[in-house]
Coordinates of N, CA and C in Angstrom, one line a residue:
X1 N -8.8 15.0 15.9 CA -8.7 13.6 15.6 C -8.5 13.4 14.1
X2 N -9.3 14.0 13.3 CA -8.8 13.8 12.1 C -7.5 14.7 11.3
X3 N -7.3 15.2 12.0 CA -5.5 15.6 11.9 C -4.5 14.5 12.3
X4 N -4.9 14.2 13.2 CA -4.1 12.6 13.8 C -4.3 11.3 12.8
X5 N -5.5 11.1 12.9 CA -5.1 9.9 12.0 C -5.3 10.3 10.6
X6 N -4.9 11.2 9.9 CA -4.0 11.8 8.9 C -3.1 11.4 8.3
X7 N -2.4 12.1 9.8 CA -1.2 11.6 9.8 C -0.4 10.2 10.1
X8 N -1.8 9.5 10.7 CA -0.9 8.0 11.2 C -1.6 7.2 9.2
X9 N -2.5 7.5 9.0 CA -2.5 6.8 7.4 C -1.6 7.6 6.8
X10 N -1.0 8.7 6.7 CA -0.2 9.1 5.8 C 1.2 8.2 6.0
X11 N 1.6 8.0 7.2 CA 2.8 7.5 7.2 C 2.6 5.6 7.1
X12 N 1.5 5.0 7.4 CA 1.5 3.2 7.3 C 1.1 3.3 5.5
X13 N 0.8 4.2 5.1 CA 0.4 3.7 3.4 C 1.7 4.0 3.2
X14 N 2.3 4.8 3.1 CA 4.1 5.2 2.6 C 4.6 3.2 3.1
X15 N 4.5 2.9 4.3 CA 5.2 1.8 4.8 C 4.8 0.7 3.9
X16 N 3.3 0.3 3.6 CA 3.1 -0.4 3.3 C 3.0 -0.3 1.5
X17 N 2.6 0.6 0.8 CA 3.5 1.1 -0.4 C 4.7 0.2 -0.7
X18 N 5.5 1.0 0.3 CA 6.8 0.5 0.5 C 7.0 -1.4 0.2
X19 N 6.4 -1.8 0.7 CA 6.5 -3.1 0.9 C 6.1 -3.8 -0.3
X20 N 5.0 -3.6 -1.3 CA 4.5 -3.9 -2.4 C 5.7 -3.4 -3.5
X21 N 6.0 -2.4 -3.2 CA 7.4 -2.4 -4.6 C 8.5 -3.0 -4.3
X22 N 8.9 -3.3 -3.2 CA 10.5 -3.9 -3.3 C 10.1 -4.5 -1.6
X23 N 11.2 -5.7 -1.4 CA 11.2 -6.4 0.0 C 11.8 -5.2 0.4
X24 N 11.9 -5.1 2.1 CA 12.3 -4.2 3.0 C 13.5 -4.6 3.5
X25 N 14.4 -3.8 3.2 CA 15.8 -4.1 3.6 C 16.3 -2.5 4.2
X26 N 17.8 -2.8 5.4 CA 18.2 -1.9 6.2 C 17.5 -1.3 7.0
X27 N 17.2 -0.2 7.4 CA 16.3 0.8 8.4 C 14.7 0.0 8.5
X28 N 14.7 -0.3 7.4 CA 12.6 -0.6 7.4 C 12.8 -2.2 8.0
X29 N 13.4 -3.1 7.3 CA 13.8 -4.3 7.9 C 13.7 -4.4 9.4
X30 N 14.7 -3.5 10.0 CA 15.4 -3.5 11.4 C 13.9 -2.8 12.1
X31 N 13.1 -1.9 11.4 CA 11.9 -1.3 11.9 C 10.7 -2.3 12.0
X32 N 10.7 -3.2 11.3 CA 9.8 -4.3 11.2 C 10.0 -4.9 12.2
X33 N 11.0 -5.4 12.3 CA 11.4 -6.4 13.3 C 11.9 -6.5 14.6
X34 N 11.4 -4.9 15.2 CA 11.6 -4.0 16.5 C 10.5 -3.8 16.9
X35 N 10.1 -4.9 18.5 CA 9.5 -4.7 19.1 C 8.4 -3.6 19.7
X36 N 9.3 -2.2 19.7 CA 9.2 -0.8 20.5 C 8.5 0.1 18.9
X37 N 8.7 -0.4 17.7 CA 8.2 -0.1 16.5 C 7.0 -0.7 16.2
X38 N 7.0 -1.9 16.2 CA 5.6 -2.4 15.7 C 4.8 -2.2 16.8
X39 N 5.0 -2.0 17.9 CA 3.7 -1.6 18.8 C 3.5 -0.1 18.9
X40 N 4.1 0.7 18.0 CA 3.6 2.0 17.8 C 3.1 1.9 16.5
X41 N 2.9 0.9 16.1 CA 2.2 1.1 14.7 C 1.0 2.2 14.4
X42 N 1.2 3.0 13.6 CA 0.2 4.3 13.5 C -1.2 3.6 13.6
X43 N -1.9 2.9 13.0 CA -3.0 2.3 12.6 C -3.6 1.6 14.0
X44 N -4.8 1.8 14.5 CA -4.9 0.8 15.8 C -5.9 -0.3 15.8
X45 N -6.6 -0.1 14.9 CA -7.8 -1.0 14.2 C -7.6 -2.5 14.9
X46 N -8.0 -3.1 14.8 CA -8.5 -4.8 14.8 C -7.5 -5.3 13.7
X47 N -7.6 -5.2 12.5 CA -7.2 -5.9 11.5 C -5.7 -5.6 11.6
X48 N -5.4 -4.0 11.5 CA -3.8 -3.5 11.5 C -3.1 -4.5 12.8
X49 N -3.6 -4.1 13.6 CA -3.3 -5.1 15.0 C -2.7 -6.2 15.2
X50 N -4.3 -7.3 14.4 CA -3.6 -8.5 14.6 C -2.4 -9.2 13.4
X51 N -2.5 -8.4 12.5 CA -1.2 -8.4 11.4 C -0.1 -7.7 12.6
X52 N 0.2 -7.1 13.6 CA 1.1 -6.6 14.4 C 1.4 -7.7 15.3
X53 N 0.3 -8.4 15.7 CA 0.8 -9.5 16.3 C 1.3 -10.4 16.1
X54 N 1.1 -10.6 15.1 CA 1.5 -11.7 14.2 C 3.2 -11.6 14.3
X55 N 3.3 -10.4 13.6 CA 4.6 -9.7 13.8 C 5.7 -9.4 14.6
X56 N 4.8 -9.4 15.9 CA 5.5 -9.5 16.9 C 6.0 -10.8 17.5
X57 N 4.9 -12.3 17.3 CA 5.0 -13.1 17.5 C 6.3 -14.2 17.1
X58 N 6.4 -13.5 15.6 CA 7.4 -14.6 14.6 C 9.1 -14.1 14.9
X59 N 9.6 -15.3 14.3 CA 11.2 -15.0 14.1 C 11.7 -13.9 13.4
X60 N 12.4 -13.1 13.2 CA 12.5 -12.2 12.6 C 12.7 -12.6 10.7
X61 N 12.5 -12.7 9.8 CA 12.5 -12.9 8.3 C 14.0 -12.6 7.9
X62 N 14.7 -13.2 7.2 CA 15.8 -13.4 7.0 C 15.6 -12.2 5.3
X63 N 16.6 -11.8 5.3 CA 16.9 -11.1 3.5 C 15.9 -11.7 2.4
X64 N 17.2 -12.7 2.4 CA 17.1 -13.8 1.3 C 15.6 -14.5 1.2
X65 N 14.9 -14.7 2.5 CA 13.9 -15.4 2.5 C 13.0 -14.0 2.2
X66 N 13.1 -12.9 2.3 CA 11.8 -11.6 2.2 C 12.7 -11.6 0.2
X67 N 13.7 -11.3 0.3 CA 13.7 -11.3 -1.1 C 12.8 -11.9 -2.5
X68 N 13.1 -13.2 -2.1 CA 12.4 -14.5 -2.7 C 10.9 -14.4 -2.7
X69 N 9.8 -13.8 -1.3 CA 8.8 -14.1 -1.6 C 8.3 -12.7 -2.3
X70 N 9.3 -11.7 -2.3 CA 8.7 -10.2 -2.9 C 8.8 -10.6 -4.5
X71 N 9.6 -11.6 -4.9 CA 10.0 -11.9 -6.2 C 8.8 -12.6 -6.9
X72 N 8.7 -13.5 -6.1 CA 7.6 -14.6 -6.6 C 6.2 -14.3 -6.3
X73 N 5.8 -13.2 -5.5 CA 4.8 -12.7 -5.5 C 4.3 -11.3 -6.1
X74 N 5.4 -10.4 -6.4 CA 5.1 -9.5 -7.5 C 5.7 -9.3 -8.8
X75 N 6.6 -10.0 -9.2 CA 7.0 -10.0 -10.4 C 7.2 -11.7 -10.9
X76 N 7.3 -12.5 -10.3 CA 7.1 -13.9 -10.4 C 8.0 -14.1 -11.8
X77 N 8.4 -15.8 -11.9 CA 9.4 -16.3 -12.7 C 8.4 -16.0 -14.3
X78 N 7.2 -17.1 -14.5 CA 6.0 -16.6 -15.2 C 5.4 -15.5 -15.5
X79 N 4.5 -15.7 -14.4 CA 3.6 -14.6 -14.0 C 3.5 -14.9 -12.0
X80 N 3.6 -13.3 -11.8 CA 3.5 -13.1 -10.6 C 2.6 -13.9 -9.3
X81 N 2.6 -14.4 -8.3 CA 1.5 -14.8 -7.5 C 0.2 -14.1 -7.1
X82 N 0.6 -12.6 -6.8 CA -0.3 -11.9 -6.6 C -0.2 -10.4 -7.4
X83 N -0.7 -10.2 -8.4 CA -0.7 -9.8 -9.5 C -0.9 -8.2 -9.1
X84 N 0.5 -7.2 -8.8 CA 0.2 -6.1 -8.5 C -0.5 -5.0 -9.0
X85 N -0.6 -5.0 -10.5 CA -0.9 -4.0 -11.6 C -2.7 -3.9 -11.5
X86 N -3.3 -2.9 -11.3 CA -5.0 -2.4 -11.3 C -6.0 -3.0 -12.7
X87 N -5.1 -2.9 -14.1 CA -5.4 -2.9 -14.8 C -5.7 -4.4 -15.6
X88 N -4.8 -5.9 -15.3 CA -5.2 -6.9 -15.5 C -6.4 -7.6 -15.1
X89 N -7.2 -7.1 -14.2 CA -7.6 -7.2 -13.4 C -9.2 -6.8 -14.1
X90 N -9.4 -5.6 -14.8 CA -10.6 -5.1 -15.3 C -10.5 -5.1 -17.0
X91 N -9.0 -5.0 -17.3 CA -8.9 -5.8 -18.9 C -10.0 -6.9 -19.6
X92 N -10.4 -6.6 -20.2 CA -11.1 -7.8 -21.0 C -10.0 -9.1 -21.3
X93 N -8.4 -8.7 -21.9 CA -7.6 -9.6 -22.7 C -7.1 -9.7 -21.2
X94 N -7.0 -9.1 -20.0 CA -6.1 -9.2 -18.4 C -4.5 -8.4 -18.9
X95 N -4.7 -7.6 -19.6 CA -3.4 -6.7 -20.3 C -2.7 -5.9 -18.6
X96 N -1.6 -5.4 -18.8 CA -0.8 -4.3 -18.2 C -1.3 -3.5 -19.0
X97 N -0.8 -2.1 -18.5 CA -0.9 -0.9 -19.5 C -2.0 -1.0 -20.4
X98 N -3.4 -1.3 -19.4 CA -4.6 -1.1 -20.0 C -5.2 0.8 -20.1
X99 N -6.5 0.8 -20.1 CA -7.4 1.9 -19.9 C -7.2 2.8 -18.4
X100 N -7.1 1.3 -16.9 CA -6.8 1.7 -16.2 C -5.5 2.7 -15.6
X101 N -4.2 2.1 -16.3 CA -3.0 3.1 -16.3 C -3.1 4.2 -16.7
X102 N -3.9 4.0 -17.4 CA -3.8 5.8 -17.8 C -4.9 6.2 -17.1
X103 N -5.9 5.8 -16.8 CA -6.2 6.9 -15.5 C -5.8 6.9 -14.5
X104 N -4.9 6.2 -14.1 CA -3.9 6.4 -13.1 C -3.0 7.3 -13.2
X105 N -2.7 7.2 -14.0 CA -1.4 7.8 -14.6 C -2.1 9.8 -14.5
X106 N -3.4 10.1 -15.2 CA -3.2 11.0 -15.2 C -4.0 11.7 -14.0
X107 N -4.5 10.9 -12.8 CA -4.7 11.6 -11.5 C -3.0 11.6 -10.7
X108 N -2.1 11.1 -10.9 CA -1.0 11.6 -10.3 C -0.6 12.8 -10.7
X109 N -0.8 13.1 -12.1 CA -0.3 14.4 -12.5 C -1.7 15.4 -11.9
X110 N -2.6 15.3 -11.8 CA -3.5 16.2 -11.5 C -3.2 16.3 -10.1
X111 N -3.1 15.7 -8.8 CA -2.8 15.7 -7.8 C -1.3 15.9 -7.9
X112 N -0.3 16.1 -8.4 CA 1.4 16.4 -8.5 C 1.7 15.2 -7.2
X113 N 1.3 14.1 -7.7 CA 2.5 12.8 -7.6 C 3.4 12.3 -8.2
X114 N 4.5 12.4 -8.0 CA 5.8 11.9 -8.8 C 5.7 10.2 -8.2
X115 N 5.1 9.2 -9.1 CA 6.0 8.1 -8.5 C 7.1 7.5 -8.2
X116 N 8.4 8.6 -9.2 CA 9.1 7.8 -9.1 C 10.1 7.0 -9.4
X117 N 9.2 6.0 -10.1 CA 9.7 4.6 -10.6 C 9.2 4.1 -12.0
X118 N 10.0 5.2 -12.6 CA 10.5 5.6 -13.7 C 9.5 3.2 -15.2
X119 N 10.4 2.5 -14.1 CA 10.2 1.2 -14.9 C 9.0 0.3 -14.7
X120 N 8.0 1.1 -13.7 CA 6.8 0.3 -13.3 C 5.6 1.4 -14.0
X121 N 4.6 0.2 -14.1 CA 3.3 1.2 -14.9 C 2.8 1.6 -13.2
X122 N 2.3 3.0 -13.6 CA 1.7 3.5 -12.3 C 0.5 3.1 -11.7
X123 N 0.0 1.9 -12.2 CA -1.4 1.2 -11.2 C -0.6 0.1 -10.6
X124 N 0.5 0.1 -10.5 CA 1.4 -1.0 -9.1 C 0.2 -0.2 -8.0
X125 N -0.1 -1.3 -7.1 CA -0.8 -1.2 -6.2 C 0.2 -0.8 -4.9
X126 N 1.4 -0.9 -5.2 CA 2.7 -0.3 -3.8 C 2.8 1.5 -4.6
X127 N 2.5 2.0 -5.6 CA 2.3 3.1 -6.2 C 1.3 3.9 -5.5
X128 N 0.3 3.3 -5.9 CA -1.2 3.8 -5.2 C -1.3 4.1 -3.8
X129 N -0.7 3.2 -3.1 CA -0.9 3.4 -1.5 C 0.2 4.4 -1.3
X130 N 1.4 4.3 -2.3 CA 2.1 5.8 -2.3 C 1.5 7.1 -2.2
X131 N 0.8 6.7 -3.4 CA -0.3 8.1 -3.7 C -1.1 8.4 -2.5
X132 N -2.1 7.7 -2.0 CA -2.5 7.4 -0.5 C -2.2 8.8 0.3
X133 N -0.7 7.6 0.6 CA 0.0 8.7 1.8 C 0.3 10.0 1.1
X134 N 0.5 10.6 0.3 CA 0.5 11.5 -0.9 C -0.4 12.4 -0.8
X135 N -1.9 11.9 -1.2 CA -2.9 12.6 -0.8 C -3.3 13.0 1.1
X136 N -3.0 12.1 2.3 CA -2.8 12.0 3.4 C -2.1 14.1 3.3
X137 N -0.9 13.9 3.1 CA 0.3 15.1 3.1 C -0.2 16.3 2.6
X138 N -1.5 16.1 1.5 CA -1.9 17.5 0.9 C -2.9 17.9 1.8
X139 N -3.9 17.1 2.5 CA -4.6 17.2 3.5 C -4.0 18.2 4.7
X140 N -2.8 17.3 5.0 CA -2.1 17.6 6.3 C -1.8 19.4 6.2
X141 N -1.3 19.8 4.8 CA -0.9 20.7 4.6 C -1.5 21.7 4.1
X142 N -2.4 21.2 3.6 CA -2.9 22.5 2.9 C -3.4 23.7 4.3
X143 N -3.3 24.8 2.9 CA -3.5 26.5 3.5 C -4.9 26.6 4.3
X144 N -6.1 26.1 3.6 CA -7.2 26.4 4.2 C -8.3 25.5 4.3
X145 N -9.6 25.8 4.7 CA -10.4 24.3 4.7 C -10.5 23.7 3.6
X146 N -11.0 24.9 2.5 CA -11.0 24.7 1.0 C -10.0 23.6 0.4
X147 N -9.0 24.0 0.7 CA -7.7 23.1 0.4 C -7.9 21.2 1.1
X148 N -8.3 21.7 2.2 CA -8.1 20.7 2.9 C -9.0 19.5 2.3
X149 N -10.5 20.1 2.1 CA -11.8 19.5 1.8 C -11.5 18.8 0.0
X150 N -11.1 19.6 -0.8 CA -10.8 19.5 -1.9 C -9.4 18.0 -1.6
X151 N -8.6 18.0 -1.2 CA -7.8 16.8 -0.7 C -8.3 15.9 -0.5
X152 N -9.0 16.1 0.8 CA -9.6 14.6 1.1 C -10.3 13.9 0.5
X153 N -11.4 14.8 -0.5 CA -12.4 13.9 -1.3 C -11.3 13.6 -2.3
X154 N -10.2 14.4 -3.1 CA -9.7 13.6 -3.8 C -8.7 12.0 -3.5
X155 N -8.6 12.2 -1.7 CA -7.9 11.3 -1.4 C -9.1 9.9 -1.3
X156 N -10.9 10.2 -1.3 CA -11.7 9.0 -1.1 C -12.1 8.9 -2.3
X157 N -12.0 9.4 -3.4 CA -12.3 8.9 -4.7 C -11.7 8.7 -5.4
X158 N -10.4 8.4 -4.8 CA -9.0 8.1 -5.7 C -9.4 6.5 -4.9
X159 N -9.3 6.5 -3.9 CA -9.1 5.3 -2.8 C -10.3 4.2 -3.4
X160 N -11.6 4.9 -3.7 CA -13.0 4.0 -4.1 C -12.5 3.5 -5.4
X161 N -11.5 4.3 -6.3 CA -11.9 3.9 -7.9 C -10.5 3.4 -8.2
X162 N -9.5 2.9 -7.2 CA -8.5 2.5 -7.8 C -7.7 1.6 -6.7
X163 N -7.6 2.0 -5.6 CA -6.7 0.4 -5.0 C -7.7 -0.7 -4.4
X164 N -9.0 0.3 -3.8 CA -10.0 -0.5 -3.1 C -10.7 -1.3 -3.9
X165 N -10.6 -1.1 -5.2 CA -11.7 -2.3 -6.1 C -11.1 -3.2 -6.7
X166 N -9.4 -3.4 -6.3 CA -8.8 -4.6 -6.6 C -8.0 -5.0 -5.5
X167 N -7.5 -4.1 -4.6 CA -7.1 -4.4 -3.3 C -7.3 -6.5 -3.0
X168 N -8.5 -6.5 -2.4 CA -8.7 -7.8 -2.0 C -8.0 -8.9 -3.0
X169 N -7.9 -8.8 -3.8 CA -8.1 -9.8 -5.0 C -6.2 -10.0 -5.1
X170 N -5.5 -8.9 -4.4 CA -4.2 -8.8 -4.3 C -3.8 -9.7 -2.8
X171 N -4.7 -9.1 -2.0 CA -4.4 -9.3 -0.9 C -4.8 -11.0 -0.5
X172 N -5.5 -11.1 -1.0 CA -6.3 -12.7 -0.5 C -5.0 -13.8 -1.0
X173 N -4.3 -13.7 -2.6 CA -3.3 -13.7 -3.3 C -2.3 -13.9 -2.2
X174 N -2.0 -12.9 -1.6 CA -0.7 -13.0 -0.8 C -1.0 -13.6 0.2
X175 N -2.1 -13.9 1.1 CA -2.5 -14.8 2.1 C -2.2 -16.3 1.7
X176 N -2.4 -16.4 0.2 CA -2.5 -17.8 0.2 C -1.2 -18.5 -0.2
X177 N -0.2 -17.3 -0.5 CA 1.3 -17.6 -1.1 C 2.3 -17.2 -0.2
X178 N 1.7 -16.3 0.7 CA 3.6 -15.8 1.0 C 3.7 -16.2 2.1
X179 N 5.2 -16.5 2.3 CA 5.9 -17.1 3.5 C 6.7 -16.7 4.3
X180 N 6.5 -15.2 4.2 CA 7.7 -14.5 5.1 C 6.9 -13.8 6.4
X181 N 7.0 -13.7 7.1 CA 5.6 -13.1 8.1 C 5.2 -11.7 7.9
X182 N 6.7 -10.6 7.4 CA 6.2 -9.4 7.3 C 5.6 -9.6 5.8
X183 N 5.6 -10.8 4.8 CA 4.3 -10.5 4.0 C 2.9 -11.2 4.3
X184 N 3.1 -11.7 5.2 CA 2.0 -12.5 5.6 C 1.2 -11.5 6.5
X185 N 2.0 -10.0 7.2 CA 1.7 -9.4 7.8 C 0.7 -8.4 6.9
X186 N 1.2 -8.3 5.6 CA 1.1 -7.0 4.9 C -0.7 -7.1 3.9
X187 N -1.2 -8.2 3.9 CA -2.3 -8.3 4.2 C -2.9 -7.0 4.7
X188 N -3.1 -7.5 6.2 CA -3.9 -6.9 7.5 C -3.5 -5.1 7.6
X189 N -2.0 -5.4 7.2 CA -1.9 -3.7 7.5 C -2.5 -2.8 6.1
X190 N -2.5 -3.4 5.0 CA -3.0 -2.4 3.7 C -4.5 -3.1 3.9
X191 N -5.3 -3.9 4.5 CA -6.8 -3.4 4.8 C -6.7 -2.2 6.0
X192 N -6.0 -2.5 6.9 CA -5.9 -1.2 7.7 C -6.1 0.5 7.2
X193 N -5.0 0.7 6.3 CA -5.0 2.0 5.5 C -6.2 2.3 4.9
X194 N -6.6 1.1 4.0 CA -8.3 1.2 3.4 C -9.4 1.9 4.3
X195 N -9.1 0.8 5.2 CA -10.2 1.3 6.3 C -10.2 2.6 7.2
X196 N -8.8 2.9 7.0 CA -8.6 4.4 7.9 C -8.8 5.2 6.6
X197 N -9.0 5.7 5.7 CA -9.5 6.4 5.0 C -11.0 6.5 4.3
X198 N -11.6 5.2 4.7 CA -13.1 5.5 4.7 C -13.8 6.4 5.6
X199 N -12.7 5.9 7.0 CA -13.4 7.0 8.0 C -12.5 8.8 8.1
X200 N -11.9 8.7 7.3 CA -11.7 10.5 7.6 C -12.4 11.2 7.3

């Protein structure tokens, strides 16, 4: 069992990741908004769920319209609606590229996470759930228990000291702003991931 749901949080944090750095266009779009896909959603929980129904329930989200609210919700005209970065958040001044980034920054290299994305500070909260599934993959793979055991705790003390203690404060954010359903969805599915790695 916990090889399985492993592997089903390894692959919904990559998705939902996904969704926090850039709107979902082409294959993930078309995946969203496919009946026979969102009811295999890895995650089976309550919360992941009824963000699935939701999902299943609505019109499908047009481009332009998922464009617009990934705009104004993570990078905003001002300042963003729901404030992706770890580090404004526990700032004294509410800075980027606080104290936080850099410990961020330097458990990817200690765990060999490439984010990437080269133009974003690495406490983007669509980074972290990267890392997530990231940590999920070292689990999956490693050689021996040792390996495995050493993973996982790095994957729950990564999870306790860095997306989970600002998570909400993102998430509540996007409940109260966004208007596309697959972000209105994305709520429920990144408390899902949280939650599936408290219990592995």
């Amino acid at each position: 069992m916990g090889t399985e749901l492993l592997e089903r949080c390894r692959i919904a944090a990559d998705i939902v990741g996904q969704l926090f750095l850039d709107e979902p266009q082409g294959p993930l779009l078309d995946a969203l908004s496919d009946p026979s896909f969102l009811q295999s959603w890895p995650l089976e929980d309550n919360t992941s769920q009824q963000a699935i129904t939701g999902l299943l329930q609505a019109e499908r989200d047009t481009a332009e319209a998922l464009q617009r609210d990934h705009l104004y919700l993570f990078i905003g005209v001002s300042s963003p609606l729901a404030q992706p970065y770890e580090s404004p958040y526990f700032s004294k001044d509410g800075l980027v590229m606080d104290d936080d980034t850099a410990a961020v920054a330097a458990f990817y290299h200690q765990v060999g996470f490439a984010p990437g994305a080269d133009n974003l500070p690495p406490d983007h909260i669509g980074l972290e759930f990267r890392c997530i599934s990231h940590l999920c993959a070292l689990a999956l793979n490693a050689s021996g228990e040792e390996a495995r055991t050493a993973a996982l705790g790095a994957l729950k003390t990564f999870t306790t000291e860095h997306p989970a203690r600002f998570a909400e404060q993102v998430l509540g954010c996007i409940e109260k702003h966004a208007n596309t359903a697959i972000y209105r969805a994305l709520p429920g599915l990144a408390r899902g991931v949280l939650a599936a790695v408290e219990t592995l």
